[in-house]
Amino acid sequence: MQRRALLASALATPAVARAQATERVRVAVFDVTSALPFYVARERGMFARQGIEITTIPLQTHPLIVQALVANEADACSNLVTLEAANINQRRANSVIYFALNGQNEQFRMEQFVVRPDSARRSLTDLRGARIASAPGPANMAAARGVLAAAGLGPNDYTLTEQPMGVHIGAVQSGQFDAAYTLEPVGTVGQRAGAFRLLEAGVISTHLLGRKDAKAFAAGAGFSGKYLAEKPAVAARFATAWAEALAAIRTDPTTLSYLTSHLNTPADLAASVPLLAYTMVKDMTPQDRQDLQRFVDIAVQQGVLRGAIDTSTFIRAL
């Protein structure tokens, strides 16, 4: 009787978990919409079915995520800004390796400039003299400055101040700032709450890459190079779960509920929050790869990165 019970228990366990010991993966997470695949995979058991147990490490600035990966305090990241990875990889090769990237532009919305609804400002050039709150981290600050420079504004034409994502709505609504360079879902939440009016979205593609339909692969999911070298099979299982999550996001609208439960998006707005072009590296087109390289090359030209780097050295199909 006991043997039958044990057999039944074993058969109820997913094949991957039966065949391989459960592995714990520590994941650094930055809570914006680009983290959605992580929450879908975690909450819907996709990691568990691959024999992976997740430890979530919330970190709300990208330099801290890089630090955690390099210091072996995290194994993976859900949505690290690619310029931060390019920067550390340029100095210390193989520090961060992406297996999935998130494309963003006007259609696949993430970054955007917003103002108060009653503002007289109607275009980026109207931000002359404005006090602007910026999404946190050097890469976000650099992107905002680069876009404003492309619109004809010099560094002395405005003030740009780094602010945590959670204060953007209140900071603009209160009048402390005239505008914000913000990210989703904060942009949509602020607009629906009447605190923001959209000035322009997809600004990296339009003003830096030069095409509205270009995909700015500004963030993605990856591993520390050390972890990928030591546990390639576990990393591949993790990536399999991630790909399953991306498929679910594309086909199952109920996955958007995690924007509410984990990303502070009101339930009535979750379905209207723009999503990114979530892309596995193995599925990137030649144009996608060119867009990624151009995005990083522009950062080198702007002095955001210390030197040139071939982006193919820090992406890998898993």
XYZ file of C-alpha atoms in Angstrom:
318
model
C 0.000 0.000 0.000
C 2.818 2.366 0.948
C 4.681 1.561 -2.313
C 1.544 2.387 -4.334
C 1.200 5.736 -2.523
C 4.812 6.598 -3.214
C 4.409 5.662 -6.882
C 1.302 7.823 -7.201
C 3.144 10.761 -5.623
C 6.050 10.342 -8.025
C 3.777 10.226 -11.048
C 2.084 13.440 -9.913
C 5.425 15.259 -9.979
C 6.394 16.957 -13.278
C 8.878 14.894 -15.294
C 11.567 17.607 -15.215
C 11.385 17.899 -11.446
C 11.505 14.067 -11.074
C 14.537 13.779 -13.325
C 16.567 16.616 -11.824
C 17.060 18.062 -8.374
C 15.272 21.331 -7.654
C 17.569 24.303 -8.151
C 17.206 27.663 -6.435
C 17.738 30.715 -8.659
C 18.085 34.175 -7.123
C 16.491 36.770 -9.429
C 16.968 40.549 -9.161
C 13.754 42.324 -10.195
C 13.022 45.959 -11.119
C 9.260 46.500 -10.796
C 8.013 47.975 -14.075
C 6.003 46.282 -16.846
C 9.126 44.682 -18.320
C 9.115 42.415 -15.234
C 5.749 40.894 -16.246
C 7.201 37.687 -17.775
C 8.981 36.944 -14.499
C 5.791 37.177 -12.470
C 3.814 35.119 -14.992
C 6.452 32.359 -14.941
C 6.713 32.389 -11.161
C 3.026 32.570 -10.280
C 1.846 30.089 -12.933
C 4.319 27.423 -11.922
C 6.392 27.596 -15.092
C 9.655 27.779 -13.150
C 8.483 25.063 -10.771
C 7.693 22.717 -13.649
C 11.300 23.146 -14.749
C 12.525 22.159 -11.312
C 13.428 25.723 -10.339
C 12.682 27.425 -7.041
C 12.811 31.217 -7.189
C 14.205 33.684 -4.678
C 13.009 37.170 -5.630
C 15.319 40.108 -4.890
C 13.539 43.456 -5.474
C 16.066 46.117 -6.501
C 14.776 49.458 -7.711
C 17.889 50.792 -9.425
C 19.795 49.086 -12.211
C 23.319 49.740 -10.850
C 22.317 47.735 -7.764
C 21.207 44.871 -10.013
C 24.593 44.877 -11.768
C 26.322 44.989 -8.396
C 24.282 42.015 -7.149
C 25.118 39.949 -10.239
C 28.837 40.760 -10.148
C 29.070 40.143 -6.388
C 27.294 36.771 -6.734
C 24.388 38.014 -4.639
C 21.976 37.297 -7.530
C 22.119 34.700 -10.284
C 19.738 36.282 -12.788
C 17.883 39.487 -13.585
C 14.353 39.902 -14.886
C 14.732 43.248 -16.641
C 18.131 44.907 -16.432
C 18.767 47.983 -18.595
C 21.030 46.927 -21.466
C 23.283 49.981 -21.198
C 24.157 48.988 -17.637
C 25.083 45.504 -18.866
C 27.029 46.923 -21.806
C 28.945 49.151 -19.407
C 30.012 46.375 -17.046
C 30.704 43.948 -19.923
C 32.883 46.530 -21.661
C 35.009 46.710 -18.520
C 34.666 43.103 -17.352
C 33.717 40.786 -20.198
C 31.038 38.156 -19.598
C 29.618 39.825 -16.477
C 25.985 39.768 -17.705
C 24.551 37.665 -20.532
C 20.994 38.195 -21.842
C 18.763 35.377 -23.107
C 15.711 37.617 -23.685
C 15.283 41.295 -24.541
C 12.395 43.742 -24.467
C 11.853 45.944 -27.507
C 10.186 49.289 -26.978
C 8.917 52.069 -29.226
C 5.731 54.098 -29.678
C 3.712 50.904 -30.222
C 5.445 48.790 -27.574
C 5.463 51.536 -25.026
C 7.771 51.924 -22.055
C 9.630 55.260 -21.807
C 7.756 58.536 -22.284
C 7.735 62.216 -21.408
C 4.626 63.418 -19.575
C 3.417 66.764 -18.226
C 0.462 67.925 -16.129
C -2.856 68.012 -18.031
C -3.046 71.818 -17.784
C 0.519 72.367 -19.017
C 1.032 74.640 -22.021
C 3.887 72.385 -23.200
C 2.962 70.447 -26.362
C 6.262 69.038 -27.619
C 9.709 68.086 -26.369
C 11.104 71.438 -27.443
C 8.633 73.059 -25.062
C 10.465 71.451 -22.132
C 12.952 74.298 -22.214
C 13.159 75.603 -18.648
C 11.281 72.611 -17.222
C 12.038 70.735 -14.027
C 11.932 67.083 -15.109
C 11.750 64.010 -12.885
C 13.603 61.062 -14.433
C 13.261 57.304 -14.127
C 16.123 56.108 -11.898
C 19.556 54.941 -12.955
C 22.336 56.404 -15.108
C 21.054 54.678 -18.274
C 17.573 56.161 -17.971
C 19.017 59.586 -17.209
C 21.332 59.330 -20.211
C 18.493 58.279 -22.509
C 16.380 61.232 -21.381
C 19.252 63.660 -21.988
C 19.989 62.134 -25.375
C 16.378 62.468 -26.508
C 16.196 66.077 -25.307
C 19.461 66.854 -27.118
C 18.013 65.372 -30.316
C 15.021 67.677 -29.844
C 17.374 70.677 -29.722
C 17.704 71.217 -25.961
C 21.088 71.696 -24.339
C 22.002 70.471 -20.841
C 21.421 73.944 -19.393
C 17.947 74.279 -20.917
C 16.234 72.128 -18.255
C 16.915 70.344 -14.968
C 16.720 66.540 -14.831
C 16.514 64.919 -11.415
C 16.499 61.188 -10.737
C 13.388 60.100 -8.820
C 12.070 56.680 -7.705
C 9.260 55.436 -9.944
C 6.813 55.424 -7.044
C 6.922 59.209 -6.615
C 6.566 60.319 -10.258
C 2.808 60.825 -10.176
C 2.788 62.786 -6.928
C 5.867 64.815 -7.878
C 4.288 66.065 -11.118
C 0.777 66.406 -9.709
C 2.007 68.515 -6.786
C 3.930 70.888 -9.060
C 7.310 69.917 -7.629
C 8.234 68.936 -11.217
C 6.881 70.270 -14.503
C 7.342 67.006 -16.381
C 8.632 63.474 -16.036
C 10.578 60.989 -18.083
C 8.680 57.982 -16.787
C 8.088 54.310 -17.523
C 5.144 51.939 -17.704
C 2.901 51.181 -15.883
C 3.381 54.528 -14.106
C 2.745 56.432 -17.351
C -0.658 54.862 -17.974
C -1.682 54.959 -14.312
C -0.791 58.659 -14.099
C -2.679 59.493 -17.288
C -5.809 57.615 -16.233
C -5.648 59.286 -12.810
C -5.607 62.725 -14.444
C -2.107 63.506 -13.161
C -0.309 63.228 -16.515
C -0.811 64.180 -20.121
C 1.351 62.281 -22.588
C 3.810 64.507 -24.386
C 5.524 61.789 -26.442
C 6.199 58.048 -26.076
C 8.690 55.802 -27.831
C 11.180 58.636 -27.799
C 14.311 56.478 -27.911
C 13.304 54.866 -31.200
C 12.089 58.083 -32.789
C 14.809 60.488 -31.691
C 17.868 58.295 -31.094
C 17.448 55.307 -33.421
C 15.803 57.451 -36.090
C 12.826 55.208 -36.896
C 9.484 55.080 -35.125
C 9.267 51.350 -35.806
C 12.796 50.651 -34.549
C 12.901 48.580 -31.387
C 14.972 50.042 -28.602
C 16.096 46.940 -26.753
C 16.648 48.907 -23.590
C 16.282 46.097 -21.048
C 16.114 42.340 -20.809
C 16.457 39.167 -18.774
C 19.753 37.427 -18.255
C 22.265 35.687 -16.030
C 25.611 36.539 -14.582
C 28.290 35.077 -16.819
C 29.569 33.109 -13.835
C 26.212 31.444 -13.210
C 25.690 30.660 -16.884
C 29.122 29.014 -17.072
C 28.611 26.977 -13.912
C 24.982 25.924 -14.430
C 24.141 26.062 -18.147
C 21.475 23.337 -17.895
C 19.600 25.172 -15.145
C 19.855 28.422 -17.116
C 18.374 26.657 -20.155
C 15.464 25.372 -18.045
C 14.909 28.880 -16.693
C 14.857 30.238 -20.263
C 12.353 27.559 -21.272
C 10.013 28.737 -18.521
C 10.540 32.332 -19.650
C 9.618 31.495 -23.240
C 6.463 29.779 -21.951
C 5.581 32.969 -20.058
C 6.057 35.094 -23.188
C 3.728 32.796 -25.131
C 1.133 33.092 -22.367
C 1.346 36.893 -22.353
C 0.755 36.971 -26.113
C -2.259 34.651 -26.022
C -3.854 34.858 -22.579
C -5.208 38.265 -21.439
C -5.583 37.022 -17.857
C -1.793 37.211 -17.474
C -2.244 40.986 -17.246
C -3.711 40.487 -13.774
C -0.130 40.324 -12.490
C 0.234 43.999 -13.374
C -2.278 44.554 -10.583
C -1.096 42.000 -8.049
C 2.626 42.719 -8.413
C 3.130 46.009 -10.278
C 0.687 48.384 -8.550
C -1.598 48.824 -11.552
C -5.310 49.364 -10.767
C -7.331 46.367 -11.940
C -9.479 48.471 -14.265
C -6.362 49.722 -16.060
C -4.354 46.504 -16.343
C -5.832 45.530 -19.702
C -4.949 48.911 -21.232
C -1.304 49.126 -20.120
C 0.932 48.913 -23.236
C 3.210 45.885 -23.304
C 6.683 45.512 -24.721
C 7.919 43.423 -27.630
C 9.116 40.635 -25.346
C 11.635 38.666 -27.428
C 13.813 35.633 -26.778
C 17.320 36.158 -28.144
C 16.884 32.999 -30.239
C 13.943 34.714 -31.998
C 15.621 38.062 -32.731
C 15.660 39.067 -36.383
C 18.714 40.571 -38.119
C 16.973 43.977 -37.863
C 16.451 43.465 -34.133
C 20.147 42.782 -33.691
C 21.020 45.880 -35.695
C 18.675 47.998 -33.575
C 20.322 46.696 -30.397
C 23.805 47.456 -31.713
C 22.788 50.946 -32.821
C 21.217 51.666 -29.429
C 24.480 50.783 -27.693
C 26.649 52.575 -30.291
C 24.708 55.792 -29.683
C 25.386 55.460 -25.953
C 29.104 55.153 -26.754
C 28.951 58.288 -28.916
C 27.231 60.161 -26.082
C 29.913 59.111 -23.608
C 27.481 57.023 -21.567
C 29.677 53.961 -22.198
C 33.437 54.102 -21.878
C 34.144 52.280 -25.102
C 32.654 50.379 -28.012
C 31.310 46.878 -27.498
C 29.929 44.245 -29.847
C 26.436 43.494 -28.497
C 26.615 39.910 -29.792
C 29.091 39.245 -26.976
C 26.450 39.675 -24.275
C 23.374 38.020 -25.785
C 22.911 34.262 -26.089
C 20.200 31.998 -27.444
C 19.095 29.540 -24.765
